């Protein structure tokens, strides 16, 4: 599926379908629909009777296989379940570890696919998404393949954070940059998707429409509950950390990061950027907050976010991260 804001980019790439390099790096911030775009583009290249604008016909045999997830000349390399045996600690740590890496096995597993002849029109496509999840060994294995490109093979790498990719891999890909769509277009799309308060959620998502939709769908008032407590001088640390513990760790840390960022913006530029519905509380708190305390809190939150997938003790973490914010009420 292609999203409306991607149509110009699709037209641009589709017009080059006979002259594509052997690797494209689709990059841009999360929530812009890059992987959806990559799938749509891959299908259009494998389609046997593409439409005049380059889009897949959705009716030929190749389209049928692609949509059913088993086109023989297409592979999607993604995150795999990791060995959870190192899981530490009882109790809270019991939840299964979410996969975070693409390992070398996944790249090695492509070798059969890469060396047998293609089944249909001679095109072979490998999608690697999220490409920044390639670990060092996987990246090295991929590099060898990219150094000796096979004719007719196209690698599509998708990344929210291309800076995390090995420079040697980046240098072998042609860049395709995804930009934020115009605000009005994104808001209209969100409204058509049934998202109420589209401007608020688009702001919370930093302008990325799919991220905004995801936030709107999962929100169910948890963010507002957390921020109401955070901005209420009568609320206790215990109440706050309890509310935080009801939400996934990366999520509430993300909300606090935006909160700290808003306090900074309010202080320096006179208006918040994300939590538009808390502008009054933010204005009040920004006056009281010390700039250096704020910067230190922002840094503390950023560091915690990086470790958020391995919370040692969610409650302890919540309390240590919330204390600086409380002092600003
Ligand atoms: Zn087709």
Coordinates of C-alpha atoms and ligand atoms in Angstrom, one line a residue:
X1 CA 0.0 0.0 0.0
X2 CA 1.2 3.4 -0.9
X3 CA 0.3 6.5 1.2
X4 CA -0.9 9.7 -0.6
X5 CA 2.2 11.7 0.4
X6 CA 4.4 9.1 -1.3
X7 CA 2.9 9.3 -4.7
X8 CA 5.5 11.8 -6.2
X9 CA 8.4 9.6 -4.9
X10 CA 6.8 6.5 -6.3
X11 CA 6.4 8.1 -9.7
X12 CA 10.0 9.2 -9.6
X13 CA 11.3 5.7 -8.8
X14 CA 8.9 3.9 -11.1
X15 CA 10.2 6.0 -14.0
X16 CA 13.6 4.7 -13.3
X17 CA 12.7 1.0 -13.1
X18 CA 14.9 0.0 -16.0
X19 CA 17.9 1.9 -14.6
X20 CA 17.9 1.1 -10.9
X21 CA 21.1 0.7 -8.9
X22 CA 21.5 -2.6 -7.1
X23 CA 20.8 -1.2 -3.7
X24 CA 18.5 1.6 -2.5
X25 CA 18.5 2.9 1.1
X26 CA 15.1 4.3 2.0
X27 CA 15.5 6.5 5.0
X28 CA 13.7 9.1 7.0
X29 CA 12.1 9.3 10.4
X30 CA 9.8 6.6 11.8
X31 CA 6.1 6.7 11.0
X32 CA 6.3 7.9 7.4
X33 CA 5.5 4.5 5.8
X34 CA 8.8 3.6 4.3
X35 CA 8.4 -0.1 4.6
X36 CA 4.9 0.0 3.1
X37 CA 6.4 2.0 0.3
X38 CA 9.2 -0.6 -0.2
X39 CA 6.7 -3.4 -0.4
X40 CA 4.6 -1.5 -2.8
X41 CA 7.6 -0.7 -5.0
X42 CA 8.9 -4.3 -4.8
X43 CA 5.5 -5.6 -6.0
X44 CA 5.4 -3.1 -8.8
X45 CA 8.9 -4.3 -10.0
X46 CA 7.9 -8.0 -9.9
X47 CA 4.5 -7.4 -11.4
X48 CA 4.3 -9.0 -14.9
X49 CA 1.8 -6.5 -16.3
X50 CA 2.3 -3.2 -14.5
X51 CA 0.0 -0.3 -15.1
X52 CA 1.0 2.8 -17.2
X53 CA 2.1 4.7 -14.0
X54 CA 4.3 1.8 -13.0
X55 CA 2.0 0.5 -10.2
X56 CA 1.4 -3.2 -9.8
X57 CA -1.6 -4.6 -11.6
X58 CA -2.7 -6.6 -8.5
X59 CA -4.2 -9.3 -10.9
X60 CA -1.3 -11.2 -12.5
X61 CA 0.2 -14.4 -11.0
X62 CA 3.2 -12.5 -9.6
X63 CA 1.0 -10.0 -7.8
X64 CA -1.0 -12.9 -6.4
X65 CA 2.1 -14.6 -5.0
X66 CA 3.4 -11.3 -3.7
X67 CA 0.2 -10.5 -1.9
X68 CA 0.1 -14.0 -0.4
X69 CA 3.6 -13.5 0.9
X70 CA 5.4 -16.2 -1.2
X71 CA 6.7 -14.7 -4.4
X72 CA 9.7 -16.9 -5.2
X73 CA 11.9 -14.0 -6.2
X74 CA 11.3 -11.9 -3.1
X75 CA 12.7 -12.1 0.4
X76 CA 12.1 -9.9 3.4
X77 CA 14.8 -10.0 6.0
X78 CA 13.5 -8.7 9.3
X79 CA 14.0 -9.0 13.1
X80 CA 14.1 -12.5 14.5
X81 CA 13.4 -13.9 17.9
X82 CA 16.5 -13.9 20.0
X83 CA 17.6 -16.6 22.4
X84 CA 15.9 -15.5 25.6
X85 CA 18.0 -17.8 27.8
X86 CA 20.0 -14.9 29.2
X87 CA 16.9 -13.3 30.6
X88 CA 17.8 -12.0 34.0
X89 CA 15.7 -11.9 37.1
X90 CA 12.4 -13.3 38.2
X91 CA 9.0 -11.6 38.1
X92 CA 8.8 -8.6 35.8
X93 CA 11.5 -9.8 33.6
X94 CA 9.5 -12.8 32.5
X95 CA 8.0 -11.2 29.4
X96 CA 9.5 -12.5 26.2
X97 CA 12.4 -10.4 24.9
X98 CA 11.4 -8.5 21.8
X99 CA 13.7 -9.2 18.9
X100 CA 16.1 -6.3 18.3
X101 CA 18.6 -7.6 15.8
X102 CA 19.1 -9.0 12.3
X103 CA 21.7 -11.7 12.7
X104 CA 24.2 -13.2 10.3
X105 CA 22.2 -16.3 9.9
X106 CA 19.4 -14.3 8.3
X107 CA 21.9 -13.0 5.7
X108 CA 23.5 -16.3 5.2
X109 CA 20.1 -17.8 4.6
X110 CA 19.9 -15.7 1.5
X111 CA 22.7 -17.4 -0.3
X112 CA 20.6 -20.2 -1.9
X113 CA 18.1 -17.6 -2.9
X114 CA 20.8 -15.4 -4.4
X115 CA 22.5 -18.2 -6.4
X116 CA 19.6 -20.0 -8.0
X117 CA 18.2 -18.5 -11.1
X118 CA 15.1 -16.4 -10.7
X119 CA 11.7 -17.9 -11.3
X120 CA 10.0 -15.3 -13.3
X121 CA 11.2 -12.2 -15.1
X122 CA 14.8 -12.4 -13.9
X123 CA 14.3 -9.8 -11.1
X124 CA 15.2 -10.7 -7.6
X125 CA 14.4 -8.4 -4.7
X126 CA 15.6 -8.5 -1.1
X127 CA 14.0 -6.2 1.4
X128 CA 15.9 -5.5 4.6
X129 CA 13.8 -3.7 7.1
X130 CA 14.7 -2.4 9.6
X131 CA 18.2 -2.3 8.2
X132 CA 19.7 -0.5 11.2
X133 CA 19.0 -3.7 13.2
X134 CA 21.7 -5.6 11.2
X135 CA 24.3 -6.6 13.8
X136 CA 28.0 -6.3 13.0
X137 CA 28.4 -9.8 11.6
X138 CA 25.2 -9.6 9.5
X139 CA 26.4 -6.2 8.1
X140 CA 29.7 -7.7 7.1
X141 CA 28.0 -10.6 5.4
X142 CA 25.7 -8.3 3.6
X143 CA 28.6 -6.1 2.5
X144 CA 30.2 -9.0 0.6
X145 CA 27.0 -9.5 -1.3
X146 CA 26.7 -5.8 -2.1
X147 CA 30.3 -5.7 -3.3
X148 CA 29.6 -8.3 -5.9
X149 CA 26.1 -7.5 -7.1
X150 CA 24.3 -10.1 -9.2
X151 CA 22.5 -8.8 -12.3
X152 CA 18.8 -8.3 -11.8
X153 CA 19.1 -8.2 -8.0
X154 CA 17.8 -5.2 -6.1
X155 CA 18.4 -4.7 -2.4
X156 CA 15.9 -2.4 -0.6
X157 CA 17.2 -1.3 2.8
X158 CA 14.8 0.6 5.0
X159 CA 16.1 2.7 8.0
X160 CA 14.8 5.2 10.5
X161 CA 18.3 5.8 11.7
X162 CA 20.7 5.4 8.8
X163 CA 23.5 6.8 11.0
X164 CA 23.4 3.4 12.8
X165 CA 24.2 1.5 9.6
X166 CA 27.8 0.7 8.7
X167 CA 29.3 3.5 6.5
X168 CA 30.6 0.8 4.1
X169 CA 27.0 -0.4 3.6
X170 CA 25.6 3.1 3.2
X171 CA 28.2 4.0 0.6
X172 CA 27.0 1.1 -1.6
X173 CA 23.4 2.2 -1.6
X174 CA 21.7 5.0 -3.4
X175 CA 19.9 7.2 -0.9
X176 CA 16.1 7.7 -1.1
X177 CA 15.1 10.2 1.5
X178 CA 11.6 10.4 2.9
X179 CA 10.5 13.8 4.1
X180 CA 7.6 14.8 6.4
X181 CA 4.4 15.4 4.3
X182 CA 2.9 18.9 4.4
X183 CA 0.9 19.3 7.7
X184 CA -2.4 20.0 6.1
X185 CA -2.1 16.8 3.9
X186 CA -1.1 14.7 6.9
X187 CA -4.0 16.1 9.0
X188 CA -6.5 15.4 6.3
X189 CA -5.3 11.8 5.9
X190 CA -5.5 11.3 9.7
X191 CA -9.0 12.7 9.8
X192 CA -10.0 10.4 6.9
X193 CA -8.5 7.5 9.0
X194 CA -11.0 8.4 11.8
X195 CA -8.4 10.0 14.1
X196 CA -10.0 12.6 16.3
X197 CA -7.8 15.4 17.4
X198 CA -5.6 14.9 14.3
X199 CA -3.6 18.1 14.9
X200 CA -2.7 17.0 18.5
X201 CA -1.6 13.5 17.5
X202 CA 0.3 14.8 14.5
X203 CA 2.2 17.2 16.8
X204 CA 2.8 14.4 19.3
X205 CA 4.3 12.3 16.5
X206 CA 6.5 15.1 15.3
X207 CA 4.7 15.3 12.0
X208 CA 4.9 11.6 11.0
X209 CA 1.3 10.5 10.0
X210 CA 1.6 6.7 10.6
X211 CA 3.2 7.3 14.0
X212 CA 0.3 9.8 14.8
X213 CA -2.3 7.2 13.9
X214 CA -0.5 4.6 16.0
X215 CA -0.4 6.9 19.0
X216 CA -4.1 7.8 18.5
X217 CA -5.1 4.2 18.4
X218 CA -3.1 3.0 21.4
X219 CA -3.5 6.1 23.6
X220 CA -6.7 5.4 25.5
X221 CA -6.0 8.3 27.9
X222 CA -2.8 6.9 29.5
X223 CA -0.7 9.8 28.3
X224 CA -3.1 12.4 29.5
X225 CA -3.4 10.6 32.9
X226 CA 0.4 10.6 33.3
X227 CA 0.8 14.3 32.3
X228 CA -2.1 15.4 34.5
X229 CA -0.3 13.9 37.5
X230 CA 3.0 15.4 36.4
X231 CA 1.5 18.9 36.2
X232 CA -0.5 18.6 39.4
X233 CA 1.5 19.9 42.4
X234 CA -0.7 17.7 44.7
X235 CA 0.1 14.4 43.0
X236 CA 2.7 12.2 44.7
X237 CA 5.7 10.5 43.2
X238 CA 4.1 7.2 44.1
X239 CA 0.9 8.0 42.1
X240 CA 3.0 9.1 39.1
X241 CA 5.3 6.1 39.0
X242 CA 2.3 3.8 39.4
X243 CA 0.7 5.4 36.4
X244 CA 4.0 5.1 34.4
X245 CA 4.2 1.4 35.3
X246 CA 0.8 0.9 33.6
X247 CA 2.4 1.8 30.3
X248 CA 5.2 0.2 28.3
X249 CA 8.5 1.7 29.4
X250 CA 9.7 3.2 26.1
X251 CA 6.3 4.8 25.7
X252 CA 6.2 6.7 29.0
X253 CA 9.8 7.7 28.7
X254 CA 9.0 9.0 25.2
X255 CA 6.2 11.1 26.6
X256 CA 8.5 12.5 29.3
X257 CA 11.1 13.3 26.7
X258 CA 8.6 15.3 24.7
X259 CA 7.5 17.0 28.0
X260 CA 11.0 18.0 28.8
X261 CA 11.5 19.2 25.2
X262 CA 8.2 21.2 25.4
X263 CA 9.4 22.9 28.6
X264 CA 12.6 23.9 26.8
X265 CA 10.7 25.2 23.8
X266 CA 8.3 27.0 26.0
X267 CA 11.1 28.6 27.8
X268 CA 13.1 29.5 24.8
X269 CA 10.5 30.1 22.1
X270 CA 7.3 30.7 24.0
X271 CA 5.3 27.7 22.9
X272 CA 5.3 23.9 23.2
X273 CA 5.7 21.6 20.2
X274 CA 4.2 18.3 21.2
X275 CA 1.8 18.3 24.1
X276 CA -0.4 21.0 22.7
X277 CA -3.3 20.1 25.0
X278 CA -1.1 20.8 28.1
X279 CA 0.1 24.2 27.0
X280 CA -1.2 26.0 30.1
X281 CA 0.6 23.6 32.5
X282 CA 3.7 23.7 30.4
X283 CA 3.8 27.5 30.4
X284 CA 3.4 27.6 34.2
X285 CA 6.1 25.0 34.8
X286 CA 8.5 26.4 32.2
X287 CA 8.6 29.6 34.3
X288 CA 9.7 27.7 37.4
X289 CA 12.0 25.2 35.7
X290 CA 15.7 26.0 35.7
X291 CA 17.3 25.7 32.3
X292 CA 20.2 23.6 33.4
X293 CA 18.0 21.2 35.4
X294 CA 15.9 20.8 32.3
X295 CA 18.8 20.1 30.0
X296 CA 20.1 17.5 32.6
X297 CA 16.7 15.9 32.8
X298 CA 16.4 15.7 29.0
X299 CA 19.8 14.0 28.8
X300 CA 18.8 11.6 31.6
X301 CA 15.7 10.7 29.7
X302 CA 17.5 10.2 26.5
X303 CA 20.0 7.8 28.1
X304 CA 17.2 5.9 29.8
X305 CA 15.3 5.6 26.5
X306 CA 18.3 3.8 25.0
X307 CA 18.2 1.2 27.7
X308 CA 14.4 1.1 27.9
X309 CA 14.2 -2.4 26.4
X310 CA 16.0 -3.8 29.3
X311 CA 14.3 -2.3 32.3
X312 CA 15.9 -3.7 35.5
X313 CA 13.1 -2.5 37.7
X314 CA 10.4 -0.4 36.0
X315 CA 9.2 1.2 39.3
X316 CA 12.7 2.3 40.3
X317 CA 13.4 3.6 36.9
X318 CA 10.2 5.6 36.9
X319 CA 10.9 7.2 40.2
X320 CA 14.5 8.3 39.3
X321 CA 13.2 9.7 36.0
X322 CA 10.2 11.5 37.4
X323 CA 11.8 13.3 40.4
X324 CA 13.4 16.1 38.3
X325 CA 10.1 16.8 36.6
X326 CA 8.3 17.0 40.0
X327 CA 10.6 19.6 41.2
X328 CA 9.4 21.9 38.4
X329 CA 5.8 22.1 39.4
Ligands
LIG1 ZN1 0.7 -7.7 -11.4

